[in-house]
């Protein structure tokens, strides 16, 4: 955590003073720190709040992605390829739901992913974009959008495909 032992000890003393942990001596120089029933209750409450917040964030992200997908539909696009088999792609697949968009393929630059299943789709290399019947390629990666867009530009321009990102 890159914090000093003194700061850790200060926090441990505070937790002990609040009766959230107890110190159990293991030998002359070390201790085991154990949650008290009140500490365990607080830990469970914090875990619940953290999980709830994560679900709210996921729900908000999914709604944002859904709005982007609806813009594609409004542009008359119905057949798409997803580029990037990652956690973001999982959100896109979840947001698709009953939308009138058909995923024609899922591609990724990582050769280790090629041929594997990702949420029911076989991950293919980008070269298949030369022959897939689609209208747009949706970049489902936040981290490398610029790099992927530059990679896709010549092929998409030649085929008249839109490049979309989230």
mmCIF file of C-alpha atoms in Angstrom:
data_model
loop_
_atom_site.group_PDB
_atom_site.id
_atom_site.type_symbol
_atom_site.label_atom_id
_atom_site.label_comp_id
_atom_site.label_asym_id
_atom_site.label_seq_id
_atom_site.Cartn_x
_atom_site.Cartn_y
_atom_site.Cartn_z
ATOM 1 C CA UNK A 1 0.000 0.000 0.000
ATOM 2 C CA UNK A 2 3.077 2.184 0.210
ATOM 3 C CA UNK A 3 2.247 3.460 3.693
ATOM 4 C CA UNK A 4 4.493 3.415 6.713
ATOM 5 C CA UNK A 5 4.278 0.902 9.532
ATOM 6 C CA UNK A 6 3.554 3.777 11.914
ATOM 7 C CA UNK A 7 0.437 4.737 9.948
ATOM 8 C CA UNK A 8 -0.709 1.103 9.862
ATOM 9 C CA UNK A 9 -0.218 0.831 13.626
ATOM 10 C CA UNK A 10 -2.150 4.060 14.151
ATOM 11 C CA UNK A 11 -5.099 2.663 12.162
ATOM 12 C CA UNK A 12 -4.925 -0.650 14.028
ATOM 13 C CA UNK A 13 -4.989 1.154 17.389
ATOM 14 C CA UNK A 14 -7.993 3.199 16.238
ATOM 15 C CA UNK A 15 -9.864 0.068 15.120
ATOM 16 C CA UNK A 16 -9.042 -1.540 18.450
ATOM 17 C CA UNK A 17 -10.242 1.530 20.380
ATOM 18 C CA UNK A 18 -13.514 1.386 18.431
ATOM 19 C CA UNK A 19 -13.763 -2.301 19.420
ATOM 20 C CA UNK A 20 -13.748 -3.430 15.793
ATOM 21 C CA UNK A 21 -10.628 -5.603 16.130
ATOM 22 C CA UNK A 22 -8.714 -7.318 18.901
ATOM 23 C CA UNK A 23 -5.017 -8.129 19.032
ATOM 24 C CA UNK A 24 -4.070 -11.745 19.703
ATOM 25 C CA UNK A 25 -0.423 -12.270 20.608
ATOM 26 C CA UNK A 26 1.204 -14.951 18.439
ATOM 27 C CA UNK A 27 4.652 -14.738 19.979
ATOM 28 C CA UNK A 28 6.708 -12.059 21.629
ATOM 29 C CA UNK A 29 6.894 -9.855 18.536
ATOM 30 C CA UNK A 30 3.838 -10.484 16.357
ATOM 31 C CA UNK A 31 0.102 -10.259 16.656
ATOM 32 C CA UNK A 32 -2.905 -11.588 14.865
ATOM 33 C CA UNK A 33 -5.629 -9.031 14.232
ATOM 34 C CA UNK A 34 -9.144 -10.452 14.535
ATOM 35 C CA UNK A 35 -12.433 -8.772 13.774
ATOM 36 C CA UNK A 36 -14.821 -8.526 16.699
ATOM 37 C CA UNK A 37 -18.529 -9.218 16.093
ATOM 38 C CA UNK A 38 -18.995 -5.444 15.634
ATOM 39 C CA UNK A 39 -16.050 -5.399 13.210
ATOM 40 C CA UNK A 40 -17.506 -8.294 11.238
ATOM 41 C CA UNK A 41 -20.883 -6.535 11.067
ATOM 42 C CA UNK A 42 -19.164 -3.392 9.768
ATOM 43 C CA UNK A 43 -17.164 -5.430 7.222
ATOM 44 C CA UNK A 44 -20.344 -7.072 5.936
ATOM 45 C CA UNK A 45 -22.099 -3.697 5.734
ATOM 46 C CA UNK A 46 -19.171 -2.189 3.841
ATOM 47 C CA UNK A 47 -19.073 -5.154 1.445
ATOM 48 C CA UNK A 48 -22.813 -4.790 0.815
ATOM 49 C CA UNK A 49 -22.460 -1.055 0.147
ATOM 50 C CA UNK A 50 -19.518 -1.680 -2.154
ATOM 51 C CA UNK A 51 -21.444 -4.337 -4.090
ATOM 52 C CA UNK A 52 -24.474 -2.065 -4.343
ATOM 53 C CA UNK A 53 -22.329 0.777 -5.656
ATOM 54 C CA UNK A 54 -20.677 -1.532 -8.198
ATOM 55 C CA UNK A 55 -24.109 -2.612 -9.436
ATOM 56 C CA UNK A 56 -25.184 1.035 -9.764
ATOM 57 C CA UNK A 57 -22.037 1.818 -11.737
ATOM 58 C CA UNK A 58 -22.567 -1.227 -13.976
ATOM 59 C CA UNK A 59 -26.209 -0.288 -14.553
ATOM 60 C CA UNK A 60 -25.226 3.271 -15.460
ATOM 61 C CA UNK A 61 -22.498 2.065 -17.810
ATOM 62 C CA UNK A 62 -24.922 -0.327 -19.472
ATOM 63 C CA UNK A 63 -27.441 2.501 -19.992
ATOM 64 C CA UNK A 64 -24.709 4.686 -21.540
ATOM 65 C CA UNK A 65 -23.646 1.863 -23.857
ATOM 66 C CA UNK A 66 -27.283 1.218 -24.777
ATOM 67 C CA UNK A 67 -27.671 4.892 -25.801
ATOM 68 C CA UNK A 68 -24.635 4.547 -28.078
ATOM 69 C CA UNK A 69 -26.072 1.375 -29.586
ATOM 70 C CA UNK A 70 -29.401 3.120 -30.177
ATOM 71 C CA UNK A 71 -27.565 5.818 -32.146
ATOM 72 C CA UNK A 72 -26.251 3.078 -34.441
ATOM 73 C CA UNK A 73 -29.797 1.786 -34.924
ATOM 74 C CA UNK A 74 -30.985 5.343 -35.657
ATOM 75 C CA UNK A 75 -28.289 5.557 -38.353
ATOM 76 C CA UNK A 76 -29.804 2.486 -40.022
ATOM 77 C CA UNK A 77 -27.104 0.077 -38.910
ATOM 78 C CA UNK A 78 -28.273 -3.430 -38.135
ATOM 79 C CA UNK A 79 -25.219 -5.683 -38.542
ATOM 80 C CA UNK A 80 -22.129 -5.023 -36.469
ATOM 81 C CA UNK A 81 -18.796 -6.580 -35.596
ATOM 82 C CA UNK A 82 -17.494 -6.116 -32.073
ATOM 83 C CA UNK A 83 -13.781 -5.428 -31.826
ATOM 84 C CA UNK A 84 -12.235 -6.372 -28.489
ATOM 85 C CA UNK A 85 -13.128 -9.433 -26.392
ATOM 86 C CA UNK A 86 -12.929 -7.799 -22.976
ATOM 87 C CA UNK A 87 -15.005 -6.757 -19.977
ATOM 88 C CA UNK A 88 -16.317 -3.792 -21.966
ATOM 89 C CA UNK A 89 -17.502 -6.193 -24.656
ATOM 90 C CA UNK A 90 -19.410 -8.092 -21.961
ATOM 91 C CA UNK A 91 -21.243 -4.873 -21.100
ATOM 92 C CA UNK A 92 -22.040 -4.273 -24.782
ATOM 93 C CA UNK A 93 -23.386 -7.792 -25.204
ATOM 94 C CA UNK A 94 -25.515 -7.348 -22.089
ATOM 95 C CA UNK A 95 -26.796 -3.947 -23.286
ATOM 96 C CA UNK A 96 -27.772 -5.338 -26.698
ATOM 97 C CA UNK A 97 -30.709 -7.202 -25.171
ATOM 98 C CA UNK A 98 -33.686 -7.008 -27.539
ATOM 99 C CA UNK A 99 -32.138 -4.337 -29.768
ATOM 100 C CA UNK A 100 -32.361 -4.783 -33.537
ATOM 101 C CA UNK A 101 -28.593 -5.104 -33.860
ATOM 102 C CA UNK A 102 -27.061 -8.373 -34.956
ATOM 103 C CA UNK A 103 -23.508 -9.225 -33.950
ATOM 104 C CA UNK A 104 -21.947 -10.786 -37.022
ATOM 105 C CA UNK A 105 -18.546 -11.483 -35.456
ATOM 106 C CA UNK A 106 -16.326 -10.776 -32.497
ATOM 107 C CA UNK A 107 -12.701 -9.964 -33.274
ATOM 108 C CA UNK A 108 -9.628 -9.270 -31.200
ATOM 109 C CA UNK A 109 -5.946 -8.613 -31.868
ATOM 110 C CA UNK A 110 -4.812 -11.091 -29.193
ATOM 111 C CA UNK A 111 -3.866 -14.387 -30.916
ATOM 112 C CA UNK A 112 -4.344 -16.218 -27.594
ATOM 113 C CA UNK A 113 -8.073 -15.398 -27.755
ATOM 114 C CA UNK A 114 -8.568 -16.529 -31.368
ATOM 115 C CA UNK A 115 -10.806 -19.583 -31.613
ATOM 116 C CA UNK A 116 -11.988 -19.296 -28.008
ATOM 117 C CA UNK A 117 -15.594 -18.722 -26.994
ATOM 118 C CA UNK A 118 -16.551 -15.386 -25.471
ATOM 119 C CA UNK A 119 -20.144 -15.292 -24.269
ATOM 120 C CA UNK A 120 -21.220 -17.599 -27.060
ATOM 121 C CA UNK A 121 -19.183 -15.958 -29.811
ATOM 122 C CA UNK A 122 -16.021 -17.375 -31.344
ATOM 123 C CA UNK A 123 -13.237 -14.799 -31.158
ATOM 124 C CA UNK A 124 -11.681 -14.295 -34.580
ATOM 125 C CA UNK A 125 -8.641 -12.413 -35.860
ATOM 126 C CA UNK A 126 -9.243 -8.984 -37.428
ATOM 127 C CA UNK A 127 -8.477 -10.362 -40.911
ATOM 128 C CA UNK A 128 -12.007 -11.788 -41.112
ATOM 129 C CA UNK A 129 -13.317 -8.226 -41.402
ATOM 130 C CA UNK A 130 -12.429 -8.423 -45.094
ATOM 131 C CA UNK A 131 -15.320 -10.843 -45.645
ATOM 132 C CA UNK A 132 -17.873 -10.385 -42.842
ATOM 133 C CA UNK A 133 -21.249 -9.008 -43.937
ATOM 134 C CA UNK A 134 -21.573 -6.035 -41.599
ATOM 135 C CA UNK A 135 -22.252 -2.320 -41.682
ATOM 136 C CA UNK A 136 -20.097 -1.162 -38.793
ATOM 137 C CA UNK A 137 -17.307 -2.187 -36.476
ATOM 138 C CA UNK A 138 -17.891 -1.217 -32.854
ATOM 139 C CA UNK A 139 -14.698 -0.841 -30.839
ATOM 140 C CA UNK A 140 -15.438 -2.366 -27.445
ATOM 141 C CA UNK A 141 -12.175 -1.327 -25.854
ATOM 142 C CA UNK A 142 -11.743 1.874 -23.880
ATOM 143 C CA UNK A 143 -8.002 1.590 -23.538
ATOM 144 C CA UNK A 144 -6.881 1.295 -27.148
ATOM 145 C CA UNK A 145 -9.589 3.005 -29.180
ATOM 146 C CA UNK A 146 -7.218 5.285 -31.095
ATOM 147 C CA UNK A 147 -4.850 2.463 -31.946
ATOM 148 C CA UNK A 148 -7.681 0.173 -33.073
ATOM 149 C CA UNK A 149 -9.355 2.956 -35.063
ATOM 150 C CA UNK A 150 -6.090 3.577 -36.942
ATOM 151 C CA UNK A 151 -5.777 -0.165 -37.597
ATOM 152 C CA UNK A 152 -9.345 -0.387 -38.931
ATOM 153 C CA UNK A 153 -9.429 2.845 -40.961
ATOM 154 C CA UNK A 154 -8.023 1.581 -44.287
ATOM 155 C CA UNK A 155 -10.164 -1.556 -44.388
ATOM 156 C CA UNK A 156 -13.341 0.147 -43.224
ATOM 157 C CA UNK A 157 -12.872 3.005 -45.681
ATOM 158 C CA UNK A 158 -12.340 0.548 -48.550
ATOM 159 C CA UNK A 159 -15.450 -1.446 -47.590
ATOM 160 C CA UNK A 160 -17.609 1.532 -46.643
ATOM 161 C CA UNK A 161 -17.959 0.400 -43.033
ATOM 162 C CA UNK A 162 -18.526 2.764 -40.153
ATOM 163 C CA UNK A 163 -16.141 2.656 -37.224
ATOM 164 C CA UNK A 164 -18.007 3.286 -33.993
ATOM 165 C CA UNK A 165 -16.707 3.549 -30.470
ATOM 166 C CA UNK A 166 -18.281 3.812 -27.050
#
